[in-house]
């Protein structure tokens, strides 16, 4: 394990040496790191949100099986918002390469992006809690309120992702 770490560290040192000799290369490496980090983040987020979407889908099936048909449409609203959000994360260009390449993103803008990224990470637990609440409310009087809450939470996710894109659009 230590050998692997030292090999990676020495390769990183070589890259730093190359970066110091070639003007602009260091910026290129940072740009690539941002793209890679953005890709990893969004793949992880998409996977975690997809797990919640699968739970929502299972609840919808259960509602149909248990003849709670009057609530399926509202659950579908949450499911569609969540699926649209997940698909948006999966299909957006990683790292916003054209923007990072042509327009320099300053530290303040990066901090805003990181704040939205954190909100998206926190959103997973909010969605999970909202789904838990719907599950616990199945067959009870609190089900409509639990579903409304889930729709609101999924809407917040979409809004946070859209605002993240807006930060880059004005850069």
Short mmCIF file of C-alpha atoms in Angstrom, two decimals:
data_model
loop_
_atom_site.label_atom_id
_atom_site.label_comp_id
_atom_site.label_asym_id
_atom_site.label_seq_id
_atom_site.Cartn_x
_atom_site.Cartn_y
_atom_site.Cartn_z
CA UNK A 1 0.00 0.00 0.00
CA UNK A 2 2.83 2.41 0.87
CA UNK A 3 4.53 1.61 -2.45
CA UNK A 4 1.39 2.52 -4.34
CA UNK A 5 1.06 5.79 -2.43
CA UNK A 6 4.69 6.76 -3.06
CA UNK A 7 4.32 5.90 -6.75
CA UNK A 8 1.24 8.11 -7.03
CA UNK A 9 2.98 10.87 -5.09
CA UNK A 10 6.08 10.70 -7.28
CA UNK A 11 3.94 10.78 -10.43
CA UNK A 12 2.14 13.81 -9.03
CA UNK A 13 5.51 15.44 -8.36
CA UNK A 14 6.50 14.78 -11.98
CA UNK A 15 3.31 16.43 -13.15
CA UNK A 16 4.05 19.41 -10.94
CA UNK A 17 7.53 19.63 -12.46
CA UNK A 18 6.07 19.50 -15.97
CA UNK A 19 3.51 22.12 -15.00
CA UNK A 20 6.24 24.46 -13.77
CA UNK A 21 8.09 24.22 -17.10
CA UNK A 22 5.15 24.70 -19.47
CA UNK A 23 3.16 27.92 -19.21
CA UNK A 24 -0.55 27.19 -18.77
CA UNK A 25 -0.11 23.47 -18.13
CA UNK A 26 -0.79 23.81 -14.41
CA UNK A 27 -4.10 25.48 -15.20
CA UNK A 28 -4.91 22.65 -17.59
CA UNK A 29 -4.29 20.10 -14.82
CA UNK A 30 -6.54 22.00 -12.43
CA UNK A 31 -9.21 22.19 -15.13
CA UNK A 32 -8.99 18.42 -15.67
CA UNK A 33 -9.17 17.84 -11.92
CA UNK A 34 -12.33 19.97 -11.75
CA UNK A 35 -13.87 18.00 -14.61
CA UNK A 36 -12.96 14.69 -12.98
CA UNK A 37 -14.24 15.81 -9.58
CA UNK A 38 -17.47 17.10 -11.12
CA UNK A 39 -17.98 13.83 -12.98
CA UNK A 40 -17.37 11.76 -9.83
CA UNK A 41 -19.67 13.96 -7.78
CA UNK A 42 -22.52 13.84 -10.25
CA UNK A 43 -22.20 10.09 -10.85
CA UNK A 44 -22.33 9.53 -7.09
CA UNK A 45 -25.26 11.90 -6.67
CA UNK A 46 -27.14 10.33 -9.57
CA UNK A 47 -26.65 6.88 -8.05
CA UNK A 48 -27.83 7.97 -4.60
CA UNK A 49 -30.85 9.84 -5.95
CA UNK A 50 -31.64 6.91 -8.24
CA UNK A 51 -31.83 4.67 -5.16
CA UNK A 52 -34.49 7.03 -3.79
CA UNK A 53 -36.33 7.07 -7.13
CA UNK A 54 -36.44 3.27 -7.01
CA UNK A 55 -37.99 3.49 -3.56
CA UNK A 56 -40.59 5.96 -4.84
CA UNK A 57 -41.35 3.63 -7.72
CA UNK A 58 -41.79 0.70 -5.33
CA UNK A 59 -44.18 2.78 -3.20
CA UNK A 60 -46.20 3.60 -6.31
CA UNK A 61 -46.50 -0.10 -7.13
CA UNK A 62 -47.58 -0.80 -3.58
CA UNK A 63 -50.19 1.96 -3.79
CA UNK A 64 -51.63 0.40 -6.93
CA UNK A 65 -51.64 -3.07 -5.35
CA UNK A 66 -53.37 -1.75 -2.22
CA UNK A 67 -55.90 0.28 -4.22
CA UNK A 68 -54.63 3.69 -3.08
CA UNK A 69 -55.12 4.90 -6.64
CA UNK A 70 -56.14 8.43 -5.62
CA UNK A 71 -52.57 9.10 -4.40
CA UNK A 72 -50.64 7.58 -7.32
CA UNK A 73 -50.83 10.74 -9.47
CA UNK A 74 -49.29 12.87 -6.74
CA UNK A 75 -46.54 10.30 -6.21
CA UNK A 76 -45.97 10.31 -9.96
CA UNK A 77 -45.34 14.05 -9.77
CA UNK A 78 -42.53 13.46 -7.26
CA UNK A 79 -41.19 10.52 -9.29
CA UNK A 80 -41.08 12.57 -12.50
CA UNK A 81 -39.31 15.48 -10.80
CA UNK A 82 -36.77 13.12 -9.27
CA UNK A 83 -36.19 11.24 -12.55
CA UNK A 84 -35.82 14.51 -14.50
CA UNK A 85 -33.33 15.75 -11.92
CA UNK A 86 -31.31 12.52 -12.07
CA UNK A 87 -31.29 12.51 -15.87
CA UNK A 88 -30.19 16.16 -15.89
CA UNK A 89 -27.22 15.33 -13.68
CA UNK A 90 -26.27 12.37 -15.85
CA UNK A 91 -26.47 14.20 -19.17
CA UNK A 92 -25.00 17.64 -18.43
CA UNK A 93 -21.46 18.17 -19.71
CA UNK A 94 -18.97 17.16 -17.04
CA UNK A 95 -16.99 19.99 -15.55
CA UNK A 96 -18.67 22.43 -17.85
CA UNK A 97 -15.53 22.10 -19.95
CA UNK A 98 -16.34 24.80 -22.45
CA UNK A 99 -16.98 27.26 -19.67
CA UNK A 100 -13.91 26.31 -17.66
CA UNK A 101 -11.84 26.36 -20.84
CA UNK A 102 -12.99 29.67 -22.27
CA UNK A 103 -14.03 31.53 -19.14
CA UNK A 104 -12.05 31.43 -15.95
CA UNK A 105 -14.18 30.63 -12.94
CA UNK A 106 -12.99 32.70 -10.01
CA UNK A 107 -12.76 31.55 -6.42
CA UNK A 108 -16.02 33.22 -5.39
CA UNK A 109 -17.89 31.43 -8.19
CA UNK A 110 -16.25 28.13 -7.25
CA UNK A 111 -17.37 28.66 -3.65
CA UNK A 112 -20.95 29.15 -4.89
CA UNK A 113 -20.67 25.94 -6.92
CA UNK A 114 -19.36 24.07 -3.90
CA UNK A 115 -22.27 25.41 -1.84
CA UNK A 116 -24.74 24.07 -4.41
CA UNK A 117 -22.86 20.77 -4.57
CA UNK A 118 -23.14 20.50 -0.79
CA UNK A 119 -26.85 21.31 -0.99
CA UNK A 120 -27.26 18.53 -3.56
CA UNK A 121 -25.44 16.10 -1.26
CA UNK A 122 -27.63 17.15 1.66
CA UNK A 123 -30.65 16.76 -0.58
CA UNK A 124 -30.15 12.99 -0.74
CA UNK A 125 -30.90 12.66 2.97
CA UNK A 126 -33.85 15.06 2.67
CA UNK A 127 -35.33 13.00 -0.16
CA UNK A 128 -34.66 9.80 1.78
CA UNK A 129 -36.42 11.20 4.86
CA UNK A 130 -39.36 12.37 2.76
CA UNK A 131 -39.64 8.91 1.16
CA UNK A 132 -39.43 7.33 4.64
CA UNK A 133 -42.28 9.59 5.73
CA UNK A 134 -44.43 8.59 2.73
CA UNK A 135 -43.71 4.93 3.44
CA UNK A 136 -44.65 5.30 7.09
CA UNK A 137 -47.83 7.18 6.15
CA UNK A 138 -49.16 4.60 3.69
CA UNK A 139 -52.77 3.87 4.54
CA UNK A 140 -52.95 6.71 7.05
CA UNK A 141 -54.40 10.20 7.16
CA UNK A 142 -50.96 11.79 6.87
CA UNK A 143 -50.27 10.36 3.42
CA UNK A 144 -51.36 13.39 1.36
CA UNK A 145 -49.17 15.72 3.45
CA UNK A 146 -46.23 13.31 3.22
CA UNK A 147 -46.57 13.17 -0.57
CA UNK A 148 -46.79 17.00 -0.79
CA UNK A 149 -43.61 17.19 1.26
CA UNK A 150 -41.86 14.73 -1.08
CA UNK A 151 -42.93 16.78 -4.11
CA UNK A 152 -41.60 19.94 -2.41
CA UNK A 153 -38.27 18.30 -1.56
CA UNK A 154 -37.81 16.96 -5.10
CA UNK A 155 -38.63 20.42 -6.46
CA UNK A 156 -35.88 21.86 -4.22
CA UNK A 157 -33.41 19.41 -5.77
CA UNK A 158 -34.29 20.51 -9.29
CA UNK A 159 -34.03 24.17 -8.25
CA UNK A 160 -30.62 23.68 -6.60
CA UNK A 161 -29.25 21.96 -9.72
CA UNK A 162 -30.66 24.70 -11.98
CA UNK A 163 -29.12 27.41 -9.80
CA UNK A 164 -25.78 25.62 -9.95
CA UNK A 165 -25.96 25.76 -13.75
CA UNK A 166 -26.93 29.46 -13.55
CA UNK A 167 -23.75 30.28 -11.60
CA UNK A 168 -21.73 28.96 -14.52
CA UNK A 169 -23.90 30.64 -17.14
CA UNK A 170 -23.17 34.10 -15.72
CA UNK A 171 -19.45 33.38 -15.31
#
